[in-house]
Short mmCIF file of C-alpha atoms in Angstrom, two decimals:
data_model
loop_
_atom_site.label_atom_id
_atom_site.label_comp_id
_atom_site.label_asym_id
_atom_site.label_seq_id
_atom_site.Cartn_x
_atom_site.Cartn_y
_atom_site.Cartn_z
CA MET M 597 -95.13 29.75 -101.60
CA ARG M 598 -94.10 32.33 -104.27
CA ALA M 599 -94.61 33.39 -107.46
CA THR M 600 -92.20 33.98 -109.63
CA GLY M 601 -94.26 35.00 -113.02
CA ILE M 602 -92.12 32.24 -115.00
CA THR M 603 -94.00 29.67 -116.63
CA ARG M 604 -92.50 26.43 -118.98
CA ARG M 605 -94.70 24.08 -120.94
CA ILE M 606 -93.77 20.34 -119.97
CA ASP M 607 -92.41 18.66 -123.03
CA ASP M 608 -93.22 14.92 -124.94
CA LEU M 609 -91.42 13.35 -121.75
CA GLY M 610 -92.73 14.97 -119.18
CA ARG M 611 -89.66 17.22 -118.25
CA ILE M 612 -89.88 20.58 -117.37
CA VAL M 613 -86.82 22.74 -117.39
CA ILE M 614 -86.22 24.81 -114.32
CA PRO M 615 -85.04 28.16 -114.99
CA LYS M 616 -81.63 29.12 -114.70
CA GLU M 617 -81.83 32.27 -112.70
CA ILE M 618 -84.44 30.10 -109.83
CA ARG M 619 -81.12 27.01 -110.23
CA ARG M 620 -78.40 29.88 -109.30
CA THR M 621 -80.27 31.14 -106.88
CA MET M 622 -81.29 27.65 -104.72
CA ARG M 623 -77.85 26.54 -105.88
CA ILE M 624 -79.39 23.72 -107.61
CA ARG M 625 -76.86 21.93 -109.86
CA GLU M 626 -76.57 19.44 -112.68
CA GLY M 627 -77.61 15.75 -111.25
CA ASP M 628 -78.63 17.52 -107.99
CA PRO M 629 -82.06 15.46 -106.79
CA LEU M 630 -84.70 16.84 -106.06
CA GLU M 631 -87.50 15.80 -103.86
CA ILE M 632 -91.40 16.06 -105.07
CA PHE M 633 -94.30 16.97 -103.00
CA THR M 634 -97.99 17.48 -103.79
CA ASP M 635 -99.86 20.21 -101.61
CA ARG M 636 -103.80 19.80 -101.56
CA GLU M 637 -104.50 22.62 -103.51
CA GLY M 638 -102.90 20.40 -106.20
CA GLY M 639 -99.95 22.08 -106.51
CA ILE M 640 -96.87 20.47 -107.48
CA ILE M 641 -93.15 21.51 -104.83
CA LEU M 642 -90.02 20.60 -105.87
CA ARG M 643 -87.36 20.85 -102.89
CA LYS M 644 -83.72 19.96 -103.04
CA TYR M 645 -83.14 16.88 -101.71
CA SER M 646 -80.48 16.47 -98.71
CA LEU M 647 -79.18 12.89 -97.92
CA ILE M 648 -77.29 14.03 -94.74
CA GLY M 649 -80.28 16.55 -93.87
CA GLU M 650 -82.87 13.62 -93.61
CA MET M 651 -79.88 13.02 -90.83
CA GLY M 652 -81.26 16.38 -88.86
CA GLU M 653 -82.09 15.04 -85.55
CA PHE M 654 -78.70 11.96 -85.37
CA ALA M 655 -76.42 14.86 -86.73
CA ARG M 656 -77.67 17.16 -83.89
CA GLN M 657 -76.49 14.96 -81.35
CA TYR M 658 -73.23 13.63 -82.76
CA ALA M 659 -72.14 17.86 -83.07
CA ASP M 660 -73.34 18.32 -79.50
CA SER M 661 -71.33 14.98 -78.43
CA LEU M 662 -67.86 15.59 -80.53
CA ALA M 663 -68.30 19.07 -79.32
CA GLN M 664 -68.53 17.67 -75.47
CA THR M 665 -65.09 15.85 -75.90
CA THR M 666 -63.52 18.63 -77.70
CA GLY M 667 -64.20 21.47 -75.85
CA HIS M 668 -64.51 23.51 -79.54
CA ILE M 669 -67.36 24.61 -81.57
CA VAL M 670 -68.86 21.71 -84.27
CA ALA M 671 -71.31 21.62 -87.19
CA ILE M 672 -72.13 19.60 -89.46
CA SER M 673 -73.22 21.14 -93.21
CA ASP M 674 -74.72 19.20 -96.15
CA ARG M 675 -73.91 21.10 -99.91
CA ASP M 676 -75.77 24.22 -98.98
CA GLN M 677 -76.72 25.00 -95.53
CA ILE M 678 -75.21 24.21 -92.05
CA ILE M 679 -77.63 21.38 -91.26
CA ALA M 680 -76.30 20.73 -87.60
CA ALA M 681 -74.33 23.09 -84.92
CA SER M 682 -73.36 22.20 -80.83
CA VAL M 683 -75.10 24.20 -78.39
CA GLY M 684 -72.40 27.20 -78.39
CA ILE M 685 -73.17 28.01 -82.21
CA ARG M 686 -76.41 27.00 -83.04
CA LYS M 687 -78.57 29.65 -82.76
CA ASP M 688 -75.53 32.03 -84.87
CA ILE M 689 -75.58 29.44 -88.13
CA LEU M 690 -77.70 26.56 -87.83
CA HIS M 691 -79.87 26.79 -91.42
CA LYS M 692 -77.21 29.29 -92.40
CA PRO M 693 -76.09 28.96 -96.23
CA ILE M 694 -73.00 27.69 -96.39
CA SER M 695 -70.19 30.04 -98.24
CA LYS M 696 -68.32 29.58 -101.70
CA GLU M 697 -65.10 29.15 -100.38
CA LEU M 698 -66.90 25.56 -98.24
CA GLU M 699 -68.61 24.72 -101.22
CA GLN M 700 -65.73 24.74 -102.75
CA VAL M 701 -63.56 22.43 -99.93
CA ILE M 702 -66.24 20.13 -100.14
CA ASP M 703 -66.09 19.89 -104.09
CA GLU M 704 -62.55 19.27 -103.49
CA ARG M 705 -62.75 16.92 -101.03
CA GLU M 706 -59.95 18.38 -99.08
CA THR M 707 -59.64 19.02 -95.88
CA VAL M 708 -58.34 22.29 -94.02
CA VAL M 709 -56.85 22.87 -91.21
CA ALA M 710 -55.93 27.11 -90.65
CA LYS M 711 -55.45 29.87 -88.63
CA GLY M 712 -58.55 32.48 -88.82
CA ASP M 713 -56.12 35.20 -90.00
CA SER M 714 -54.10 32.82 -92.39
CA ALA M 715 -54.86 32.47 -96.51
CA ASP M 716 -56.49 29.08 -95.91
CA TYR M 717 -58.52 30.07 -93.64
CA ARG M 718 -62.41 29.49 -94.92
CA SER M 719 -65.36 31.60 -94.33
CA VAL M 720 -67.82 28.75 -92.95
CA CYS M 721 -71.13 31.09 -93.75
CA LEU M 722 -72.68 32.96 -96.17
CA GLU M 723 -72.78 35.31 -93.10
CA PRO M 724 -69.88 35.80 -92.27
CA GLN M 725 -68.59 34.74 -88.09
CA HIS M 726 -64.85 34.96 -87.71
CA TYR M 727 -63.17 31.82 -85.58
CA ALA M 728 -59.28 32.08 -84.47
CA TRP M 729 -59.09 28.28 -85.87
CA GLU M 730 -61.11 25.92 -87.99
CA VAL M 731 -60.56 22.50 -89.49
CA ILE M 732 -63.30 21.71 -91.97
CA CYS M 733 -63.55 17.81 -93.31
CA PRO M 734 -65.40 16.96 -96.75
CA ILE M 735 -68.11 13.94 -95.57
CA LEU M 736 -68.19 11.61 -98.64
CA THR M 737 -70.74 8.58 -99.02
CA GLU M 738 -70.37 6.26 -102.08
CA GLY M 739 -68.45 8.14 -103.83
CA ASP M 740 -70.28 11.63 -103.27
CA ALA M 741 -68.95 14.64 -101.45
CA VAL M 742 -72.17 15.57 -99.72
CA GLY M 743 -71.19 17.46 -96.41
CA ALA M 744 -68.55 18.67 -94.53
CA VAL M 745 -67.81 18.50 -90.50
CA ILE M 746 -66.27 21.27 -89.03
CA ILE M 747 -64.69 21.82 -85.84
CA LEU M 748 -64.55 25.87 -84.61
CA THR M 749 -62.40 27.65 -81.76
CA ARG M 750 -63.17 31.68 -81.04
CA ASP M 751 -60.37 31.53 -78.90
CA SER M 752 -56.92 32.13 -80.29
CA ARG M 753 -54.84 30.47 -77.30
CA GLU M 754 -56.44 27.42 -78.68
CA GLN M 755 -54.42 25.97 -81.79
CA LEU M 756 -56.69 22.90 -83.80
CA GLY M 757 -53.80 20.80 -85.42
CA GLU M 758 -53.83 17.18 -86.43
CA ALA M 759 -55.95 15.66 -83.59
CA GLU M 760 -58.76 17.92 -84.53
CA LYS M 761 -58.10 16.35 -88.01
CA LYS M 762 -58.48 13.02 -87.04
CA LEU M 763 -61.14 13.75 -85.40
CA ALA M 764 -62.88 15.80 -88.11
CA ALA M 765 -62.11 13.07 -90.47
CA SER M 766 -63.31 10.25 -88.36
CA ALA M 767 -66.72 11.77 -87.45
CA ALA M 768 -67.01 12.90 -91.52
CA GLY M 769 -66.05 9.12 -92.43
CA PHE M 770 -68.44 7.72 -89.75
CA LEU M 771 -71.60 9.71 -90.83
CA GLY M 772 -70.45 9.28 -94.10
CA ARG M 773 -71.16 5.63 -93.63
CA GLN M 774 -74.34 5.91 -92.04
CA MET M 775 -75.84 7.69 -94.66
CA GLU M 776 -75.04 4.19 -96.73
CA GLN M 777 -77.01 2.15 -94.81
#
């Protein structure tokens, strides 16, 4: 744990304000759920809660299965980071923060199919890695956009299109329904 040097008082309703700088750094937005933990020394730990992050192992297996079926690279994100990735890119992007562009796609609930050199192309992670084609489909659960299914290819000869778009939408729909149960 790292000290920030910031102190806050609890108000009469038991609330505490998380400073704007910390919210911005940790990408905590109004309405985001936070998990509360305690440690043995009496400390309180707040952590952003990710419903899809709870499905980490299931999401990893699903990404691997989609990758085997399609022959493409598959990743699954929540609203903050890549939570699952297929074998081909796991070490490159797993647990990396998502880009503002991907966050915007999720917020706007749009599905993107784009060639790597087109204006529609969105970087997936903050650490840019360029792919020849991408398909991004938001995951919706109970009306909330909670993440995305991402299908990528590095080979410019492999064009991603309507079939991959439908596959990503099907995977996103399935994962969204799993979280509702």
